[in-house]
Amino acid sequence: MIAAACGGSGGGGGEGGGEGATFDDPPTDEGTPQRGGKVTYGLEAETGGGWCLPSSQLAAGGIQVAGAIYDTLTIPANDGEGGVEYVPFLAESVEPDDTFTQWTIKVREGITFHDGTPLNAEAVKGTLDAFRGQNPNIGAPLFTFVFEKVSAVDVVDDLTVMVTTEVPWVAFDAFLWSTGRLGIVAPAQLAAPDTCNRNLIGTGPFRIINCETESCGWTINDKFVAEANPDYWREDENGEKLPYLDAIEFRPVIDVAQRVNGLKGGELNMIHTTDGQQTENLRTDADAGTVNLFESDFAAETSYTMLNTDESSPFSNQHARLAVAYAGDPQEFIDLTQAGLPARSVQPFSPDNLAYNDPADVKFPKQDLDKAREEIELYKQDTGQSELAFDLLSTTDPGTVEIAQLLQSQVEEAGIRVTLEQVEQTQIINTALAGDFQAVLWRNHPGGDPDTQLVWWFSVVESGADNFVNFSRIHDADIDRIFTEGRSETDPAARAEIYKELPKVFAEQAYNIWGWYTLWAFAGADDVHGIFPPTLPDGQEPVVIASVQSVVGMWIG
Amino acid sequence: MNRADIPTWVWPVAALVVVLFLFLFVSATIAMAVVGLGLAGSVVVFAGWRRLVQVFVVILLVTFFASMLIRFLPGDPTDSLLGFATPEQKAQVADELGLNDPFYVQYGRFVEDFFTGETRYYQSSGRAIGGQKVWERLGDALPISLQLMFYAQILALVFALPIGIFAAYKAGTRMDKGLNTVAFGLLSLPNFVLAYILIYWLAVKNNVFPSQGYVPFGESASEHFKSMFLPSVSLAVGQIAIYMRLLRSDMIQTLQEDFITMARAKGLTTRRILLRHALRPSSFSLLTVAAINLGALIGGAVVLEVVFQLGGVGTLIIQAVNEQQFIALQTFVGLIAIAYVGANVAVDVLYSVLDPRIRHARAA
């Protein structure tokens, strides 16, 4: 599963919810949905590169838009035991063979793209091939690596494709969702690479082509307007066609305070945020009945400090990493900058992930300035440096800068010198890709299957070259082994035991300084309902993972 | 050639050129009428051409240094363009876009494209070449910024003129001191701080104005002005203080001149003396600063466009800086340089209209 968002400030998981609904307690009695109206959704950032999905770099805001225009073959659902399973969504069925090297995907019949062309096996193959980097006109550097173990995608019949993998791939169905990024794209969109990033054609509940009533389309840094798809294939539990809304408009509002102001002032009637202080503010409004609030830390991303272990960075030395781990106190960040809302994390995975360990078993370093100073001395002996100093990168968001300043003050008490730098959010991924950082405040690793995190930590690609999206430049034989074995282990219990080793390796090596589980808050005006998504097409209960909040069931009334 | 074939940038530049030449030739006509055809014609032609050459040289210098400074931004532009890509792919794109050429070659290419109206592309991530055209985006954003600066300037002058005149008339009194104190307060309040205060009280608490967003005039005039009110006020308030104090100082001096004493002796009303006799000669500093202040307005507009989500040129500039969009950034700087220099030239020429002494001096 690819990250929903990278960089930025974090809230984090915890019990979530005050008076606002939480994942564990979604609103159940909102009345009968009414048709009509438009939701104006304030997003945390613009998606500058557009939505040519195989090549796009989608963060939280971009994924929200993608979810309105496209559908994915699978979707996460509540497995009934507090975890996640991936169920068919656009697909009617997704079945592995006994060896998990062949996956047969049959799409639902009678579904059309927004341009009227049918959803069929050819279209699915076209999308999957584009994501695999097989489309010569559409680059897909990231997903080419993600799907490098897919050896073929073949059409079986009009509605069925077969995906063949080089290795047994137990959790392949999770990748068919990829945090909402693997939307099935119409052939017409992929056939026009020059307009692929803005001429969006999917099967989703909203469309931007052939609009009849709205002025649809994308004006960068202004808005993205989409009209309801009158031929959308989904219905609600009562057989009513979805979506209920006439239109949806997404607006990037980077300043979270202005986003909340927009909600209160009426310019926006839906927003999302991970800022703890603003979430607390919204809870007050929810108590007063002026907003509808839904919070989720289920399968949460983790907010943390990512360290670059490349030779050029001081963090190539384990003692340097441990020094920072012992010097910092993420709980203080949570209390001072996130209103104490999120839960502390000492590992990359949230409690609902099969790789999650009891925190006591992980043994991540706790704040201890004496030990920090010891590690600094060991670092100096190893490297001959006179001091431990590093650059800490963050986005320009004031909340994130605050966290960076707090971390700086904490580690300086141990004698570590820190220089702060800021980069705008849309650029921070590029900065990380280039390895042009020593430490950066980051947010990633939403829940689901741990196999989906291989892309971020596996040391090399198939050709043997370094994995360029392994931002931390980690080369750890144990981590590689865990991912290799875990991907193909078919026994669920054994698989869980394999992946549970991962947090312990991270703790021992302190590759990252874990912070907290990100708490996402979705707030709507008091007449906006259906924030929690409706029951899935085959009757399963949905889940909200990270920032991915489905807009299909929203209504105004 | 259809209207649609004409690049968007032509219209504002053409308007500027027309205004510039209009003023030049108005002053030329007056000068010729006063001192004679041959002498006035040669002086004005020389002054006019010299001024235009000055403008051109300044624009070149500004764009040259801005282009140079932009290249000091940290990072590699191909990281912005391609994101998830191998170093080899990025190197290829750098070659295709000429990013590896020497600076003077890149700058020369930019100057040629800029002054010939050749549309240039945003280097866009997702697809390195063939992204959206700079002029297209500018065509959408420029009217918003111009409206914001225009409304702010008008608001500032509308309030500053009567307050400045009144303060000068009441110089030394408690009223004057009070106004000065308020002016100092407004001067020290950053416009974005004022913006958030206004948003809180007028948008969030009382829902009088929207907290953000832009509504085009053509869509709804009332909503347009509502959407522009808070940003315009935020930008104007600091300028009101500056203009008011300038005008007050100049008017206090002017009111001590002999001709004012003469006007009083003749029995003219205070109102007539202030507005018809004292205001005009007191406006030169105000005029100069109003033109120079275009820079402050542009800077303020950049910040406020982000606060109020206006999608103007300021937003584009910030985005271009963050994404290291060299071509776009150079284009924006070039246009701003033209506007700034042009406005100052226009003011310079306007002196001739306002003050006959300058007109005669130039003609002589």
mmCIF file of N, CA and C in Angstrom, chain A residues 48-49 55-57 137 141-142 181 193-194 197-198 219-223 251-255 257-259 261-262 264-268 424 426-427 429-430 433-434 436 456 468-469 471, chain B residues 74-75 79-86 89-90 124-127 129-132 137 140 196 199-200 203-204 207 209-214 219 306-309 311 315-316 319 322-323:
data_model
loop_
_atom_site.group_PDB
_atom_site.id
_atom_site.type_symbol
_atom_site.label_atom_id
_atom_site.label_comp_id
_atom_site.label_asym_id
_atom_site.label_seq_id
_atom_site.Cartn_x
_atom_site.Cartn_y
_atom_site.Cartn_z
ATOM 1 N N GLY A 48 -0.186 19.442 -7.661
ATOM 2 C CA GLY A 48 0.366 20.203 -8.781
ATOM 3 C C GLY A 48 0.555 19.413 -10.055
ATOM 4 N N GLY A 49 0.852 18.144 -9.917
ATOM 5 C CA GLY A 49 1.141 17.334 -11.094
ATOM 6 C C GLY A 49 -0.073 16.726 -11.746
ATOM 7 N N SER A 55 1.565 7.808 -12.960
ATOM 8 C CA SER A 55 2.782 8.593 -12.739
ATOM 9 C C SER A 55 2.617 9.670 -11.684
ATOM 10 N N SER A 56 1.413 9.851 -11.191
ATOM 11 C CA SER A 56 1.174 10.963 -10.265
ATOM 12 C C SER A 56 1.782 10.710 -8.900
ATOM 13 N N GLN A 57 2.133 11.814 -8.243
ATOM 14 C CA GLN A 57 2.538 11.731 -6.842
ATOM 15 C C GLN A 57 1.374 12.264 -6.022
ATOM 16 N N ASN A 137 4.134 5.632 -23.227
ATOM 17 C CA ASN A 137 3.839 7.068 -23.193
ATOM 18 C C ASN A 137 3.582 7.599 -21.796
ATOM 19 N N PRO A 141 7.432 5.495 -12.596
ATOM 20 C CA PRO A 141 8.664 5.029 -11.937
ATOM 21 C C PRO A 141 8.398 4.345 -10.606
ATOM 22 N N LEU A 142 7.483 4.887 -9.810
ATOM 23 C CA LEU A 142 7.261 4.307 -8.496
ATOM 24 C C LEU A 142 6.568 2.970 -8.615
ATOM 25 N N ARG A 181 -4.935 4.840 -4.748
ATOM 26 C CA ARG A 181 -4.216 5.392 -5.880
ATOM 27 C C ARG A 181 -4.355 4.557 -7.147
ATOM 28 N N PRO A 193 -1.319 11.180 -23.577
ATOM 29 C CA PRO A 193 -0.397 11.496 -22.477
ATOM 30 C C PRO A 193 -0.275 12.992 -22.203
ATOM 31 N N ASP A 194 -0.465 13.828 -23.220
ATOM 32 C CA ASP A 194 -0.309 15.268 -22.982
ATOM 33 C C ASP A 194 -1.380 15.828 -22.073
ATOM 34 N N ASN A 197 -2.931 14.132 -17.274
ATOM 35 C CA ASN A 197 -2.962 14.561 -15.875
ATOM 36 C C ASN A 197 -4.145 15.442 -15.546
ATOM 37 N N ARG A 198 -4.907 15.890 -16.553
ATOM 38 C CA ARG A 198 -6.046 16.749 -16.219
ATOM 39 C C ARG A 198 -7.339 16.360 -16.935
ATOM 40 N N THR A 219 -8.896 23.950 -12.060
ATOM 41 C CA THR A 219 -8.128 25.184 -12.162
ATOM 42 C C THR A 219 -7.096 25.116 -11.058
ATOM 43 N N ILE A 220 -5.858 24.965 -11.431
ATOM 44 C CA ILE A 220 -4.823 24.705 -10.432
ATOM 45 C C ILE A 220 -4.744 25.842 -9.421
ATOM 46 N N ASN A 221 -4.523 25.473 -8.191
ATOM 47 C CA ASN A 221 -4.461 26.409 -7.064
ATOM 48 C C ASN A 221 -5.783 27.129 -6.803
ATOM 49 N N ASP A 222 -6.828 26.664 -7.422
ATOM 50 C CA ASP A 222 -8.126 27.301 -7.209
ATOM 51 C C ASP A 222 -9.153 26.246 -6.818
ATOM 52 N N LYS A 223 -9.564 25.431 -7.757
ATOM 53 C CA LYS A 223 -10.578 24.431 -7.427
ATOM 54 C C LYS A 223 -10.609 23.307 -8.447
ATOM 55 N N ARG A 251 -11.134 22.290 -2.983
ATOM 56 C CA ARG A 251 -10.310 23.502 -2.981
ATOM 57 C C ARG A 251 -9.100 23.282 -2.095
ATOM 58 N N PRO A 252 -7.905 23.557 -2.620
ATOM 59 C CA PRO A 252 -6.720 23.450 -1.762
ATOM 60 C C PRO A 252 -6.632 24.660 -0.840
ATOM 61 N N VAL A 253 -6.634 24.425 0.449
ATOM 62 C CA VAL A 253 -6.472 25.494 1.433
ATOM 63 C C VAL A 253 -5.371 25.039 2.377
ATOM 64 N N ILE A 254 -4.178 25.506 2.109
ATOM 65 C CA ILE A 254 -3.009 24.954 2.771
ATOM 66 C C ILE A 254 -2.982 25.306 4.247
ATOM 67 N N ASP A 255 -3.344 26.528 4.551
ATOM 68 C CA ASP A 255 -3.333 26.979 5.938
ATOM 69 C C ASP A 255 -4.497 26.324 6.670
ATOM 70 N N ALA A 257 -5.649 26.787 9.617
ATOM 71 C CA ALA A 257 -6.528 27.742 10.299
ATOM 72 C C ALA A 257 -7.537 28.337 9.321
ATOM 73 N N GLN A 258 -7.096 28.644 8.134
ATOM 74 C CA GLN A 258 -8.013 29.178 7.122
ATOM 75 C C GLN A 258 -8.988 28.113 6.655
ATOM 76 N N ARG A 259 -8.564 26.880 6.673
ATOM 77 C CA ARG A 259 -9.464 25.800 6.286
ATOM 78 C C ARG A 259 -10.610 25.709 7.292
ATOM 79 N N ASN A 261 -11.502 28.153 9.293
ATOM 80 C CA ASN A 261 -12.262 29.403 9.141
ATOM 81 C C ASN A 261 -13.253 29.292 7.981
ATOM 82 N N GLY A 262 -12.793 28.671 6.914
ATOM 83 C CA GLY A 262 -13.671 28.501 5.758
ATOM 84 C C GLY A 262 -14.893 27.661 6.105
ATOM 85 N N LYS A 264 -16.216 27.348 9.119
ATOM 86 C CA LYS A 264 -17.074 28.110 10.022
ATOM 87 C C LYS A 264 -17.744 29.272 9.306
ATOM 88 N N GLY A 265 -17.052 29.838 8.327
ATOM 89 C CA GLY A 265 -17.603 30.982 7.606
ATOM 90 C C GLY A 265 -18.557 30.592 6.503
ATOM 91 N N GLY A 266 -18.546 29.319 6.121
ATOM 92 C CA GLY A 266 -19.484 28.858 5.105
ATOM 93 C C GLY A 266 -18.909 28.746 3.711
ATOM 94 N N GLU A 267 -17.651 29.176 3.504
ATOM 95 C CA GLU A 267 -17.073 29.027 2.159
ATOM 96 C C GLU A 267 -16.783 27.564 1.851
ATOM 97 N N LEU A 268 -16.505 26.804 2.886
ATOM 98 C CA LEU A 268 -16.318 25.364 2.741
ATOM 99 C C LEU A 268 -17.375 24.683 3.582
ATOM 100 N N GLU A 424 8.289 23.482 1.026
ATOM 101 C CA GLU A 424 6.851 23.432 0.813
ATOM 102 C C GLU A 424 6.400 21.988 0.581
ATOM 103 N N THR A 426 4.412 20.259 -1.324
ATOM 104 C CA THR A 426 4.407 19.582 -2.617
ATOM 105 C C THR A 426 5.817 19.228 -3.083
ATOM 106 N N GLN A 427 6.808 19.809 -2.476
ATOM 107 C CA GLN A 427 8.193 19.554 -2.886
ATOM 108 C C GLN A 427 8.927 18.611 -1.956
ATOM 109 N N ILE A 429 8.404 15.610 -1.046
ATOM 110 C CA ILE A 429 8.604 14.252 -1.553
ATOM 111 C C ILE A 429 9.817 14.235 -2.490
ATOM 112 N N ASN A 430 9.894 15.241 -3.334
ATOM 113 C CA ASN A 430 11.034 15.303 -4.260
ATOM 114 C C ASN A 430 12.357 15.428 -3.516
ATOM 115 N N LEU A 433 13.153 12.109 -2.171
ATOM 116 C CA LEU A 433 13.588 11.227 -3.254
ATOM 117 C C LEU A 433 15.046 11.472 -3.625
ATOM 118 N N ALA A 434 15.396 12.728 -3.641
ATOM 119 C CA ALA A 434 16.772 13.065 -4.022
ATOM 120 C C ALA A 434 17.748 12.736 -2.908
ATOM 121 N N ASP A 436 18.136 14.453 -0.372
ATOM 122 C CA ASP A 436 18.737 15.743 -0.016
ATOM 123 C C ASP A 436 18.280 16.175 1.371
ATOM 124 N N TRP A 456 9.089 1.037 0.649
ATOM 125 C CA TRP A 456 9.792 2.142 1.341
ATOM 126 C C TRP A 456 11.077 1.700 2.011
ATOM 127 N N PHE A 468 15.193 3.699 -5.112
ATOM 128 C CA PHE A 468 15.217 5.153 -4.978
ATOM 129 C C PHE A 468 14.083 5.702 -4.134
ATOM 130 N N VAL A 469 13.093 4.880 -3.799
ATOM 131 C CA VAL A 469 12.048 5.378 -2.886
ATOM 132 C C VAL A 469 12.279 4.875 -1.465
ATOM 133 N N PHE A 471 13.672 6.163 1.021
ATOM 134 C CA PHE A 471 14.180 7.502 1.312
ATOM 135 C C PHE A 471 15.297 7.471 2.339
ATOM 136 N N PRO B 74 18.086 26.302 -3.656
ATOM 137 C CA PRO B 74 18.643 24.962 -3.444
ATOM 138 C C PRO B 74 17.830 23.896 -4.152
ATOM 139 N N GLY B 75 18.484 22.835 -4.480
ATOM 140 C CA GLY B 75 17.797 21.703 -5.098
ATOM 141 C C GLY B 75 17.920 21.713 -6.600
ATOM 142 N N ASP B 79 14.033 17.457 -9.945
ATOM 143 C CA ASP B 79 13.349 16.765 -8.853
ATOM 144 C C ASP B 79 11.894 17.186 -8.819
ATOM 145 N N SER B 80 11.651 18.476 -9.056
ATOM 146 C CA SER B 80 10.268 18.950 -9.083
ATOM 147 C C SER B 80 9.532 18.427 -10.306
ATOM 148 N N LEU B 81 10.269 18.341 -11.409
ATOM 149 C CA LEU B 81 9.603 17.983 -12.657
ATOM 150 C C LEU B 81 9.164 16.530 -12.665
ATOM 151 N N LEU B 82 10.032 15.684 -12.213
ATOM 152 C CA LEU B 82 9.786 14.261 -12.409
ATOM 153 C C LEU B 82 9.474 13.517 -11.133
ATOM 154 N N GLY B 83 9.954 13.963 -10.025
ATOM 155 C CA GLY B 83 9.648 13.250 -8.798
ATOM 156 C C GLY B 83 10.231 11.860 -8.822
ATOM 157 N N PHE B 84 9.332 10.883 -8.904
ATOM 158 C CA PHE B 84 9.777 9.497 -8.900
ATOM 159 C C PHE B 84 10.436 9.177 -10.234
ATOM 160 N N ALA B 85 11.714 9.339 -10.329
ATOM 161 C CA ALA B 85 12.427 9.046 -11.574
ATOM 162 C C ALA B 85 13.867 8.710 -11.239
ATOM 163 N N THR B 86 14.501 8.001 -12.150
ATOM 164 C CA THR B 86 15.903 7.652 -11.943
ATOM 165 C C THR B 86 16.784 8.853 -12.294
ATOM 166 N N GLN B 89 16.895 9.455 -16.041
ATOM 167 C CA GLN B 89 15.710 10.111 -16.606
ATOM 168 C C GLN B 89 15.754 11.608 -16.328
ATOM 169 N N LYS B 90 16.173 11.958 -15.146
ATOM 170 C CA LYS B 90 16.236 13.382 -14.799
ATOM 171 C C LYS B 90 17.296 14.088 -15.637
ATOM 172 N N SER B 124 6.240 20.794 -16.085
ATOM 173 C CA SER B 124 5.255 20.196 -15.198
ATOM 174 C C SER B 124 5.675 18.811 -14.779
ATOM 175 N N SER B 125 5.434 18.543 -13.542
ATOM 176 C CA SER B 125 5.696 17.181 -13.059
ATOM 177 C C SER B 125 4.654 16.262 -13.651
ATOM 178 N N GLY B 126 4.936 15.048 -13.740
ATOM 179 C CA GLY B 126 4.043 14.111 -14.408
ATOM 180 C C GLY B 126 4.438 13.977 -15.866
ATOM 181 N N ARG B 127 4.700 15.086 -16.478
ATOM 182 C CA ARG B 127 5.212 15.018 -17.841
ATOM 183 C C ARG B 127 6.109 16.234 -18.012
ATOM 184 N N ILE B 129 7.769 17.813 -20.370
ATOM 185 C CA ILE B 129 7.655 18.813 -21.419
ATOM 186 C C ILE B 129 6.200 18.826 -21.891
ATOM 187 N N GLY B 130 5.734 19.979 -22.272
ATOM 188 C CA GLY B 130 4.352 20.048 -22.735
ATOM 189 C C GLY B 130 3.391 20.318 -21.614
ATOM 190 N N GLY B 131 3.901 20.933 -20.590
ATOM 191 C CA GLY B 131 3.006 21.295 -19.504
ATOM 192 C C GLY B 131 2.204 22.528 -19.852
ATOM 193 N N GLN B 132 1.524 23.045 -18.888
ATOM 194 C CA GLN B 132 0.656 24.182 -19.152
ATOM 195 C C GLN B 132 1.484 25.414 -19.492
ATOM 196 N N ARG B 137 -1.665 30.473 -17.555
ATOM 197 C CA ARG B 137 -1.901 30.585 -16.123
ATOM 198 C C ARG B 137 -1.877 32.034 -15.691
ATOM 199 N N ASP B 140 -5.115 33.879 -16.252
ATOM 200 C CA ASP B 140 -6.139 33.671 -15.217
ATOM 201 C C ASP B 140 -5.804 34.440 -13.948
ATOM 202 N N TYR B 196 -6.028 38.247 9.324
ATOM 203 C CA TYR B 196 -6.614 37.211 10.191
ATOM 204 C C TYR B 196 -7.579 37.797 11.207
ATOM 205 N N ILE B 199 -10.686 38.425 9.284
ATOM 206 C CA ILE B 199 -11.344 37.148 8.979
ATOM 207 C C ILE B 199 -12.098 36.650 10.196
ATOM 208 N N TYR B 200 -11.444 36.743 11.336
ATOM 209 C CA TYR B 200 -12.087 36.213 12.546
ATOM 210 C C TYR B 200 -13.381 36.951 12.854
ATOM 211 N N ALA B 203 -15.728 37.411 9.162
ATOM 212 C CA ALA B 203 -16.076 36.239 8.353
ATOM 213 C C ALA B 203 -16.535 35.081 9.222
ATOM 214 N N VAL B 204 -15.727 34.752 10.222
ATOM 215 C CA VAL B 204 -16.036 33.573 11.016
ATOM 216 C C VAL B 204 -17.115 33.885 12.057
ATOM 217 N N ASN B 207 -19.981 36.354 9.787
ATOM 218 C CA ASN B 207 -20.416 35.954 8.437
ATOM 219 C C ASN B 207 -20.805 37.108 7.528
ATOM 220 N N PHE B 209 -18.495 38.767 5.511
ATOM 221 C CA PHE B 209 -17.722 38.596 4.282
ATOM 222 C C PHE B 209 -17.162 37.178 4.247
ATOM 223 N N PRO B 210 -16.830 36.689 3.051
ATOM 224 C CA PRO B 210 -16.213 35.357 3.004
ATOM 225 C C PRO B 210 -14.785 35.395 3.515
ATOM 226 N N SER B 211 -14.358 34.277 4.106
ATOM 227 C CA SER B 211 -13.001 34.220 4.655
ATOM 228 C C SER B 211 -11.965 33.949 3.581
ATOM 229 N N GLN B 212 -12.397 33.511 2.436
ATOM 230 C CA GLN B 212 -11.436 33.158 1.397
ATOM 231 C C GLN B 212 -12.177 32.979 0.079
ATOM 232 N N GLY B 213 -11.382 32.860 -0.976
ATOM 233 C CA GLY B 213 -11.962 32.585 -2.286
ATOM 234 C C GLY B 213 -12.172 33.857 -3.086
ATOM 235 N N TYR B 214 -12.267 33.653 -4.396
ATOM 236 C CA TYR B 214 -12.439 34.772 -5.332
ATOM 237 C C TYR B 214 -13.629 34.488 -6.219
ATOM 238 N N GLU B 219 -19.288 36.945 -12.758
ATOM 239 C CA GLU B 219 -20.157 35.923 -12.172
ATOM 240 C C GLU B 219 -21.214 36.570 -11.270
ATOM 241 N N VAL B 306 -2.286 34.298 -0.670
ATOM 242 C CA VAL B 306 -2.195 32.973 -0.053
ATOM 243 C C VAL B 306 -3.184 32.879 1.111
ATOM 244 N N VAL B 307 -3.234 33.925 1.920
ATOM 245 C CA VAL B 307 -4.145 33.904 3.073
ATOM 246 C C VAL B 307 -5.588 33.760 2.615
ATOM 247 N N PHE B 308 -5.963 34.520 1.606
ATOM 248 C CA PHE B 308 -7.356 34.539 1.170
ATOM 249 C C PHE B 308 -7.633 33.606 -0.002
ATOM 250 N N GLN B 309 -6.639 32.807 -0.382
ATOM 251 C CA GLN B 309 -6.824 31.827 -1.462
ATOM 252 C C GLN B 309 -7.348 32.486 -2.731
ATOM 253 N N GLY B 311 -5.647 32.984 -5.695
ATOM 254 C CA GLY B 311 -5.175 32.446 -6.965
ATOM 255 C C GLY B 311 -4.621 33.472 -7.926
ATOM 256 N N THR B 315 0.277 33.964 -5.787
ATOM 257 C CA THR B 315 0.229 32.516 -5.577
ATOM 258 C C THR B 315 1.096 31.803 -6.599
ATOM 259 N N LEU B 316 1.051 32.271 -7.831
ATOM 260 C CA LEU B 316 1.879 31.647 -8.877
ATOM 261 C C LEU B 316 3.359 31.815 -8.571
ATOM 262 N N GLN B 319 4.377 29.449 -5.855
ATOM 263 C CA GLN B 319 4.437 28.096 -6.393
ATOM 264 C C GLN B 319 5.668 27.917 -7.273
ATOM 265 N N ASN B 322 8.749 27.586 -5.116
ATOM 266 C CA ASN B 322 8.805 26.279 -4.456
ATOM 267 C C ASN B 322 9.146 25.157 -5.431
ATOM 268 N N GLU B 323 8.658 25.292 -6.642
ATOM 269 C CA GLU B 323 8.872 24.218 -7.612
ATOM 270 C C GLU B 323 10.054 24.501 -8.527
#
